[in-house]
Amino acid sequence: MESVVSELEGTLLKDKDTFSYFMLLAFEASGLIRFALLLFFWPIICLFDICGKGNVGLKLTVFIATAGLRLSDIESVARAVLPKFYFDDIDMEVWSEFSLCDRRVVVTKMPRVLVERFVKEHLRADEVVGSELVVNRFGFATGFIKSDVGSISERIMDIFGDENPSLGLGRHDSDFSVLSQCKEQSHPPFTATKGHDHQLNHPLPVIFHDGRLVKRPTPTTALLILLWIPLGIILAIIRIAIGLMLPMWAIPYVARLFGGKVVVKGKPPPPPSGSNSGVLFVCTHRTLMDPVILSSVLRRKIPAVTYSISRLSEILSPIPTVRLTRIRHVDAEKIKMELSHGDLVVCPEGTTCREPFLLRFSALFAELTDRIVPVAMNYRVGFFHATTARGWKGLDPIFFFMNPRPVYEVTFLNQLPVEATCTAGKSPHDVANYVQRILAATLGFECTNFTRKDKYRVLAGNDGIVSYISITDSVKNIGSAFKKLVGAFKPFIH
């Protein structure tokens, strides 16, 4: 049986520098203060590395990034945020070598908890060996680690016993002596293996991910983010205020003055006449801004069906919202009533998805009307994501408008012919699946059978069920969300 030991940093991942991943942990699990503090210490960490004391610099990085954090918060970031950034940095040529072996072990300089989920689920490793965080009896990380590089090498040899691993993948200057004990070694640059047909030829893609940062916060990017945030908050307030005050037809023109851009393709249908019921716009769901952008393109306020947006988002919304209950017959009556008054927007995925995948479409919309217009929505932002599963959704519109140049793409498809609707005898599920397929083809996305429940189980550890929150509770949430954003450096002495 072929076995392989591969270094993670600089081998399976192209970049050997782990600093940006700890910056992500600091931002997502704590907030801006820890994020800025870790960036402040970056020159000192680099100095340790230059002096040949890289292990000391790593321990300092771990201490600043984790001291005082709950282990559950660290695990949450490792589950929901980090896999996307790891995946984007995979060296596919190394992966092709790694995946050929039957027994796969990955060794990392980082604490095991930060990489284990990604390495086992997406790289399909059998074992992950790394340092262990010291956690006190209250569940807080102290900032110290249990294992050094030497003990990591010993643990790898314990896994294989008396037999040496068949293949070692790592850098020439690797800190792990165990690689030298492998029967065969391979070092960068790697060349792709040709002529093999193996079932593990691609890592498992990351479909769901969370976190506010769009780009991996390297020191330069992190500095830009910190400098931009005060300006971004001011810009977001101005953009939101203008959107609430101006008529819908004027928003596309004014948006360009403040850095926004909307790209429209296809021909939108005309407004409903008195004799016809409204059109149901069936949209892909990228952010909570989808219905607002659609209304600005159509230059009239189109009510939007909602489920999980916050009360603050409803208050700030420039368009009417129709909150669903997830009780099928009640929701069906609400949608029918709205359609009798005019056009309506629905996002049948039920939740947002950032990656180029479409979640399963609910078939409810197909049962209620045959006037269905599919609309492919997509967006691009530079600094901040406008969606969250773990955080407070009330900040979603603020983060969206904090981006320097947000771009939305709206593509109108032709209204479904009657023979493609339930009126012609099609089942609701067939209609929903057909709409999902043509929207995915338009965007170049892939269709999936995943649902809102699947997303929230992966990212937040719950089913994504939303209960009613009063205005008083919303105000309390604003305060707690602000504290989360700023992120006090928690004490860790117990």
Coordinates of C-alpha atoms in Angstrom, one line a residue:
M1 CA 0.0 0.0 0.0
E2 CA 1.4 3.4 -1.1
S3 CA 1.6 6.0 1.6
V4 CA 2.5 9.7 1.5
V5 CA 3.4 12.4 4.0
S6 CA 2.9 15.9 2.6
E7 CA 3.7 19.3 4.1
L8 CA 0.7 21.6 3.9
E9 CA 2.4 25.0 3.7
G10 CA 4.5 25.6 0.6
T11 CA 3.5 22.2 -0.8
L12 CA -0.2 21.3 -0.9
L13 CA -0.7 25.0 -0.5
K14 CA 1.4 27.2 -2.7
D15 CA 2.2 29.9 -0.1
K16 CA 4.4 28.8 2.8
D17 CA 3.5 31.9 4.8
T18 CA 0.7 31.2 7.3
F19 CA 0.3 34.8 8.6
S20 CA -2.8 35.7 6.5
Y21 CA -4.7 32.7 7.9
F22 CA -4.1 33.9 11.4
M23 CA -5.2 37.4 10.3
L24 CA -8.5 35.8 9.1
L25 CA -8.9 34.1 12.5
A26 CA -8.3 37.3 14.3
F27 CA -10.8 39.3 12.2
E28 CA -13.6 36.7 12.1
A29 CA -13.3 35.3 15.7
S30 CA -12.5 38.5 17.5
G31 CA -12.6 41.7 15.5
L32 CA -10.7 44.8 14.4
I33 CA -8.6 45.4 17.5
R34 CA -7.0 41.9 17.4
F35 CA -6.7 42.2 13.6
A36 CA -4.9 45.5 13.8
L37 CA -2.7 44.3 16.7
L38 CA -1.5 41.2 14.8
L39 CA -0.7 43.4 11.8
F40 CA 1.3 45.7 14.1
F41 CA 3.4 42.8 15.2
W42 CA 4.0 41.6 11.7
P43 CA 7.5 43.3 11.3
I44 CA 8.6 41.7 14.5
I45 CA 7.4 38.3 13.3
C46 CA 9.3 38.8 10.0
L47 CA 12.4 39.8 11.9
F48 CA 12.3 36.5 13.8
D49 CA 12.0 34.7 10.5
I50 CA 15.0 36.5 9.0
C51 CA 17.1 35.7 12.1
G52 CA 16.3 32.0 11.7
K53 CA 13.9 32.0 14.6
G54 CA 10.8 31.3 12.5
N55 CA 9.4 29.0 15.1
V56 CA 9.4 31.8 17.7
G57 CA 7.6 34.1 15.2
L58 CA 5.0 31.4 14.7
K59 CA 4.4 31.0 18.4
L60 CA 4.0 34.8 18.7
T61 CA 1.5 34.8 15.8
V62 CA -0.5 32.0 17.4
F63 CA -0.5 33.8 20.8
I64 CA -1.8 37.1 19.4
A65 CA -4.3 35.5 17.2
T66 CA -5.8 33.0 19.7
A67 CA -5.2 34.1 23.3
G68 CA -8.5 34.6 25.1
L69 CA -10.7 33.2 22.3
R70 CA -13.2 30.5 23.0
L71 CA -12.2 27.2 21.4
S72 CA -15.7 27.0 19.9
D73 CA -15.1 30.3 18.1
I74 CA -11.8 29.1 16.7
E75 CA -13.5 25.9 15.5
S76 CA -16.3 27.9 13.9
V77 CA -13.8 30.0 11.8
A78 CA -11.9 26.8 10.9
R79 CA -15.1 25.2 9.7
A80 CA -16.8 28.1 7.9
V81 CA -14.2 30.7 6.8
L82 CA -10.7 29.2 6.3
P83 CA -11.5 26.3 3.9
K84 CA -12.3 28.7 1.0
F85 CA -9.0 30.5 1.3
Y86 CA -7.1 27.2 1.6
F87 CA -8.8 25.8 -1.4
D88 CA -8.0 28.9 -3.6
D89 CA -4.3 28.3 -2.8
I90 CA -4.1 24.5 -3.6
D91 CA -1.2 23.4 -5.8
M92 CA -3.0 21.0 -8.2
E93 CA 0.2 19.4 -9.4
V94 CA 1.0 18.4 -5.8
W95 CA -2.5 17.3 -5.3
S96 CA -2.3 14.9 -8.3
E97 CA 0.7 13.2 -6.6
F98 CA -0.8 13.3 -3.2
S99 CA -4.2 11.8 -4.3
L100 CA -2.5 8.7 -6.0
C101 CA -1.5 7.2 -2.6
D102 CA -3.7 5.0 -0.5
R103 CA -2.7 6.4 2.9
R104 CA -2.4 10.1 3.1
V105 CA -0.9 12.1 6.0
V106 CA -0.6 15.9 6.1
V107 CA 1.8 17.7 8.4
T108 CA 1.3 21.4 9.2
K109 CA 3.0 24.2 11.3
M110 CA -0.4 25.6 12.2
P111 CA -2.5 24.4 15.1
R112 CA -4.3 21.2 14.0
V113 CA -7.7 22.7 14.7
L114 CA -7.3 25.3 12.0
V115 CA -6.7 22.9 9.2
E116 CA -8.1 19.4 10.1
R117 CA -11.6 19.9 8.7
F118 CA -10.4 21.2 5.4
V119 CA -7.6 18.7 5.0
K120 CA -9.8 15.7 5.8
E121 CA -12.9 16.8 3.9
H122 CA -11.5 18.5 0.9
L123 CA -8.0 17.0 0.4
R124 CA -9.2 13.6 1.7
A125 CA -6.3 13.1 4.0
D126 CA -6.5 10.2 6.6
E127 CA -4.4 11.9 9.3
V128 CA -3.5 15.5 10.1
V129 CA -0.5 16.2 12.4
G130 CA 0.1 19.7 13.8
S131 CA 0.5 21.6 17.0
E132 CA -2.2 21.6 19.6
L133 CA -3.6 24.7 21.3
V134 CA -3.5 24.9 25.1
V135 CA -7.1 25.4 26.3
N136 CA -8.0 26.1 29.9
R137 CA -10.8 24.5 31.8
F138 CA -13.2 27.3 30.8
G139 CA -12.8 26.6 27.1
F140 CA -10.6 29.6 26.3
A141 CA -7.3 29.3 24.3
T142 CA -4.3 30.5 26.3
G143 CA -2.4 31.4 23.2
F144 CA 0.3 28.7 23.8
I145 CA 0.8 25.5 21.9
K146 CA 1.5 22.0 23.3
S147 CA 3.7 20.5 20.5
D148 CA 6.8 21.8 18.8
V149 CA 8.2 20.7 15.4
G150 CA 10.2 17.9 16.9
S151 CA 7.3 16.2 18.7
I152 CA 5.3 16.5 15.4
S153 CA 7.9 14.5 13.6
E154 CA 7.7 11.8 16.3
R155 CA 4.0 11.6 16.1
I156 CA 4.2 11.0 12.3
M157 CA 6.6 8.1 12.9
D158 CA 4.2 6.7 15.5
I159 CA 1.5 6.6 12.8
F160 CA 3.5 4.5 10.4
G161 CA 5.3 2.4 13.1
D162 CA 8.4 0.5 11.8
E163 CA 7.6 1.1 8.1
N164 CA 8.8 4.4 6.5
P165 CA 6.3 6.3 4.4
S166 CA 6.6 5.6 0.6
L167 CA 6.6 9.3 -0.5
G168 CA 7.4 12.6 1.2
L169 CA 6.2 15.8 -0.4
G170 CA 7.8 19.0 0.9
R171 CA 10.1 21.9 0.5
H172 CA 13.9 21.5 0.4
D173 CA 14.1 23.7 3.6
S174 CA 11.3 21.9 5.4
D175 CA 11.2 22.1 9.2
F176 CA 10.0 18.5 9.4
S177 CA 12.8 15.9 9.6
V178 CA 10.4 13.1 9.0
L179 CA 10.3 13.8 5.2
S180 CA 14.0 12.8 5.0
Q181 CA 13.0 9.3 6.3
C182 CA 10.5 8.6 3.5
K183 CA 11.6 6.1 0.8
E184 CA 11.2 8.7 -1.9
Q185 CA 11.1 12.5 -1.7
S186 CA 9.7 15.1 -4.1
H187 CA 10.3 18.8 -3.8
P188 CA 9.0 21.9 -5.6
P189 CA 8.6 22.7 -8.4
F190 CA 6.3 19.7 -9.1
T191 CA 5.3 18.5 -12.5
A192 CA 1.8 17.1 -13.2
T193 CA 1.5 13.3 -13.4
K194 CA 0.2 12.2 -16.8
G195 CA -1.4 9.1 -18.0
H196 CA -3.3 8.2 -14.9
D197 CA -7.0 7.8 -14.2
H198 CA -7.7 8.2 -10.5
Q199 CA -11.0 8.7 -8.8
L200 CA -9.4 11.4 -6.5
N201 CA -8.3 13.7 -9.4
H202 CA -10.0 16.8 -7.9
P203 CA -10.3 18.1 -4.4
L204 CA -13.8 18.4 -3.1
P205 CA -15.0 21.9 -3.9
V206 CA -16.0 24.5 -1.2
I207 CA -19.6 25.3 -1.9
F208 CA -20.5 27.1 1.4
H209 CA -18.3 29.5 3.2
D210 CA -18.7 32.4 5.6
G211 CA -16.8 35.4 6.8
R212 CA -16.8 39.1 5.8
L213 CA -13.4 39.4 4.0
V214 CA -13.3 38.8 0.3
K215 CA -9.5 38.6 -0.1
R216 CA -7.0 36.8 1.9
P217 CA -5.5 39.4 4.3
T218 CA -1.9 39.5 3.5
P219 CA -0.1 42.3 5.3
T220 CA -0.6 44.7 2.4
T221 CA -4.2 43.8 1.9
A222 CA -4.9 44.0 5.7
L223 CA -3.4 47.5 5.9
L224 CA -5.6 48.6 3.0
I225 CA -8.7 47.2 4.7
L226 CA -7.9 49.0 8.0
L227 CA -7.3 52.3 6.2
W228 CA -10.5 51.9 4.1
I229 CA -12.9 50.9 6.9
P230 CA -13.5 54.5 8.2
L231 CA -14.0 55.8 4.7
G232 CA -16.2 52.8 3.8
I233 CA -18.5 53.3 6.8
I234 CA -19.0 57.0 5.7
L235 CA -19.6 55.9 2.1
A236 CA -22.1 53.2 3.1
I237 CA -24.1 55.7 5.2
I238 CA -24.2 58.2 2.3
R239 CA -25.2 55.5 -0.2
I240 CA -28.0 54.1 2.0
A241 CA -29.3 57.6 2.8
I242 CA -29.4 58.5 -0.9
G243 CA -31.1 55.2 -1.8
L244 CA -33.9 55.8 0.8
M245 CA -34.5 59.4 -0.3
L246 CA -34.3 59.2 -4.1
P247 CA -37.1 57.8 -6.4
M248 CA -36.3 54.3 -7.7
W249 CA -35.8 55.5 -11.3
A250 CA -33.0 57.9 -10.3
I251 CA -30.9 55.4 -8.3
P252 CA -29.0 53.9 -11.3
Y253 CA -27.8 57.3 -12.4
V254 CA -26.7 58.5 -9.0
A255 CA -25.1 55.1 -8.1
R256 CA -22.4 55.7 -10.7
L257 CA -21.3 58.9 -9.0
F258 CA -20.5 56.9 -5.8
G259 CA -18.6 54.0 -7.4
G260 CA -21.5 51.6 -8.0
K261 CA -22.2 49.9 -11.3
V262 CA -25.1 47.8 -12.6
V263 CA -24.7 45.8 -15.9
V264 CA -28.1 44.9 -17.5
K265 CA -28.5 42.2 -20.1
G266 CA -31.7 41.1 -21.8
K267 CA -35.0 42.8 -22.1
P268 CA -37.2 43.3 -19.0
P269 CA -40.9 42.9 -19.3
P270 CA -43.2 46.0 -19.2
P271 CA -45.1 47.0 -16.1
P272 CA -48.3 45.0 -15.5
S273 CA -51.5 46.3 -17.0
G274 CA -54.8 46.5 -15.2
S275 CA -56.2 43.3 -16.8
N276 CA -53.2 41.1 -16.1
S277 CA -51.8 39.7 -12.8
G278 CA -48.3 40.6 -12.0
V279 CA -45.1 38.9 -13.2
L280 CA -43.2 36.7 -10.8
F281 CA -39.4 37.5 -11.2
V282 CA -37.5 34.3 -10.1
C283 CA -34.0 35.4 -9.2
T284 CA -30.8 33.7 -8.2
H285 CA -29.8 34.7 -4.7
R286 CA -26.4 36.2 -4.2
T287 CA -27.0 38.9 -1.6
L288 CA -30.0 40.6 0.1
M289 CA -29.6 43.4 -2.4
D290 CA -30.9 41.3 -5.3
P291 CA -34.5 42.5 -5.2
V292 CA -33.4 46.1 -4.6
I293 CA -31.1 46.1 -7.6
L294 CA -33.8 44.5 -9.7
S295 CA -36.2 47.3 -8.7
S296 CA -33.7 49.9 -9.5
V297 CA -33.2 48.4 -13.0
L298 CA -37.0 48.2 -13.6
R299 CA -37.3 51.8 -12.1
R300 CA -40.2 50.9 -9.9
K301 CA -40.6 49.3 -6.5
I302 CA -41.2 45.6 -6.8
P303 CA -42.1 43.9 -3.5
A304 CA -39.8 41.1 -2.5
V305 CA -40.5 37.8 -0.7
T306 CA -38.2 37.4 2.3
Y307 CA -37.6 35.0 5.1
S308 CA -34.5 35.5 7.2
I309 CA -33.5 39.1 6.7
S310 CA -33.1 41.2 9.9
R311 CA -35.7 43.8 11.1
L312 CA -33.1 46.5 10.5
S313 CA -32.7 45.4 6.9
E314 CA -36.5 45.6 6.5
I315 CA -36.5 49.1 7.9
L316 CA -33.7 50.2 5.6
S317 CA -35.2 48.5 2.5
P318 CA -36.3 51.0 -0.1
I319 CA -38.8 48.4 -1.5
P320 CA -41.7 46.6 0.2
T321 CA -41.0 43.2 1.7
V322 CA -43.3 40.2 2.3
R323 CA -42.1 38.1 5.1
L324 CA -42.8 34.4 4.7
T325 CA -43.6 32.0 7.6
R326 CA -42.4 28.7 6.1
I327 CA -45.9 27.4 6.4
R328 CA -46.7 26.4 2.9
H329 CA -50.4 27.2 2.5
V330 CA -50.0 30.5 4.4
D331 CA -47.0 31.6 2.2
A332 CA -48.9 30.5 -1.0
E333 CA -51.8 32.8 -0.1
K334 CA -49.4 35.7 0.6
I335 CA -47.7 35.3 -2.8
K336 CA -51.0 35.0 -4.7
M337 CA -52.3 38.1 -3.0
E338 CA -49.2 40.1 -3.9
L339 CA -49.3 38.9 -7.5
S340 CA -52.9 40.0 -7.8
H341 CA -51.7 43.5 -7.0
G342 CA -48.7 43.5 -9.3
D343 CA -45.2 42.2 -9.9
L344 CA -43.2 40.2 -7.2
V345 CA -39.7 39.1 -6.7
V346 CA -38.8 35.7 -5.2
C347 CA -35.5 33.9 -4.7
P348 CA -36.4 30.2 -4.5
E349 CA -33.0 29.1 -3.2
G350 CA -34.1 30.4 0.2
T351 CA -30.6 31.6 1.1
T352 CA -27.6 33.1 -0.6
C353 CA -24.6 31.2 -2.0
R354 CA -21.4 32.9 -2.8
E355 CA -19.7 30.3 -5.0
P356 CA -20.7 29.5 -8.6
F357 CA -23.4 27.0 -7.6
L358 CA -27.2 27.2 -7.4
L359 CA -28.9 25.6 -4.5
R360 CA -32.1 23.6 -5.0
F361 CA -35.1 25.7 -6.0
S362 CA -38.3 25.5 -3.9
A363 CA -41.2 24.5 -6.2
L364 CA -43.8 26.7 -4.5
F365 CA -43.4 29.6 -7.0
A366 CA -44.2 27.3 -9.9
E367 CA -47.6 26.4 -8.4
L368 CA -48.9 29.9 -8.1
T369 CA -48.5 31.5 -11.6
D370 CA -47.6 30.8 -15.2
R371 CA -46.1 34.3 -15.7
I372 CA -42.6 33.5 -14.7
V373 CA -39.5 35.6 -15.7
P374 CA -36.2 34.1 -14.7
V375 CA -33.5 36.7 -13.7
A376 CA -29.8 35.8 -13.3
M377 CA -28.2 37.9 -10.6
N378 CA -24.5 38.1 -9.9
Y379 CA -22.2 40.5 -8.1
R380 CA -18.6 41.5 -7.6
V381 CA -17.1 43.2 -4.5
G382 CA -13.6 44.0 -3.5
F383 CA -13.3 44.0 0.3
F384 CA -16.4 42.7 2.1
H385 CA -19.0 40.1 1.6
A386 CA -22.6 41.2 2.1
T387 CA -23.9 37.9 3.5
T388 CA -23.3 35.9 6.7
A389 CA -24.6 32.7 8.3
R390 CA -22.7 33.1 11.6
G391 CA -22.9 36.8 12.2
W392 CA -25.8 39.3 12.4
K393 CA -27.6 39.9 9.2
G394 CA -28.4 43.5 10.1
L395 CA -24.9 44.5 9.0
D396 CA -25.3 42.9 5.5
P397 CA -26.3 46.1 3.6
I398 CA -23.7 48.1 5.5
F399 CA -20.9 45.8 4.5
F400 CA -22.2 45.7 0.9
F401 CA -22.1 49.5 0.6
M402 CA -18.7 49.7 2.3
N403 CA -17.1 48.2 -0.8
P404 CA -15.3 50.8 -3.0
R405 CA -16.8 49.7 -6.4
P406 CA -19.6 47.1 -6.0
V407 CA -20.8 45.7 -9.4
Y408 CA -24.1 44.0 -10.0
E409 CA -25.0 42.0 -13.2
V410 CA -28.7 41.5 -14.0
T411 CA -29.6 39.3 -16.9
F412 CA -33.3 39.0 -17.9
L413 CA -34.3 35.8 -19.6
N414 CA -37.5 35.3 -21.6
Q415 CA -40.7 34.7 -19.8
L416 CA -41.4 31.0 -19.6
P417 CA -43.7 29.8 -22.4
V418 CA -47.0 28.4 -21.1
E419 CA -46.1 24.9 -22.2
A420 CA -43.2 25.0 -19.7
T421 CA -45.4 25.8 -16.7
C422 CA -47.8 24.0 -14.5
T423 CA -50.7 25.3 -16.6
A424 CA -49.6 22.9 -19.3
G425 CA -49.5 19.9 -16.9
K426 CA -45.8 20.2 -15.8
S427 CA -45.1 19.3 -12.2
P428 CA -44.0 22.1 -9.9
H429 CA -40.7 20.4 -9.3
D430 CA -40.0 20.0 -13.1
V431 CA -40.7 23.7 -13.6
A432 CA -38.4 24.7 -10.7
N433 CA -35.6 22.4 -11.9
Y434 CA -35.9 23.8 -15.4
V435 CA -35.7 27.4 -14.2
Q436 CA -32.7 26.4 -12.0
R437 CA -30.9 24.8 -15.0
I438 CA -31.4 27.8 -17.4
L439 CA -30.3 30.3 -14.8
A440 CA -27.2 28.2 -14.0
A441 CA -26.4 27.9 -17.7
T442 CA -26.7 31.7 -18.1
L443 CA -24.3 32.3 -15.2
G444 CA -21.9 29.4 -15.9
F445 CA -22.8 27.9 -12.5
E446 CA -23.5 24.4 -11.4
C447 CA -26.8 23.1 -10.1
T448 CA -26.9 21.3 -6.8
N449 CA -29.5 19.7 -4.5
F450 CA -28.2 21.5 -1.4
T451 CA -30.7 23.5 0.6
R452 CA -30.7 26.3 3.1
K453 CA -30.6 23.7 5.9
D454 CA -27.5 22.1 4.4
K455 CA -25.8 25.5 4.3
Y456 CA -26.5 26.5 7.9
R457 CA -25.5 23.1 9.2
V458 CA -22.1 23.4 7.5
L459 CA -21.5 27.1 8.4
A460 CA -23.3 27.7 11.7
G461 CA -24.1 24.3 13.1
N462 CA -27.9 24.8 13.0
D463 CA -30.8 24.5 10.6
G464 CA -31.1 28.2 9.8
I465 CA -34.5 28.5 11.4
V466 CA -35.4 32.1 12.0
S467 CA -37.8 33.3 14.7
Y468 CA -39.4 36.7 15.1
I469 CA -37.2 39.3 16.7
S470 CA -38.8 42.4 18.2
I471 CA -37.5 45.9 17.5
T472 CA -36.1 46.0 21.1
D473 CA -34.1 42.9 20.4
S474 CA -32.9 44.3 17.1
V475 CA -31.5 47.3 19.0
K476 CA -29.7 45.0 21.4
N477 CA -28.3 43.1 18.4
I478 CA -26.9 46.3 17.0
G479 CA -24.9 46.9 20.1
S480 CA -23.7 43.3 20.3
A481 CA -22.8 43.3 16.6
F482 CA -20.8 46.6 17.0
K483 CA -18.9 45.0 19.9
K484 CA -18.2 42.0 17.7
L485 CA -17.0 44.2 14.9
V486 CA -14.6 46.1 17.1
G487 CA -13.6 43.0 19.1
A488 CA -12.1 43.6 22.5
F489 CA -9.0 41.7 23.2
K490 CA -10.4 39.2 25.8
P491 CA -8.4 38.5 29.0
F492 CA -7.0 35.0 29.1
I493 CA -5.7 34.7 32.7
H494 CA -7.8 32.2 34.7

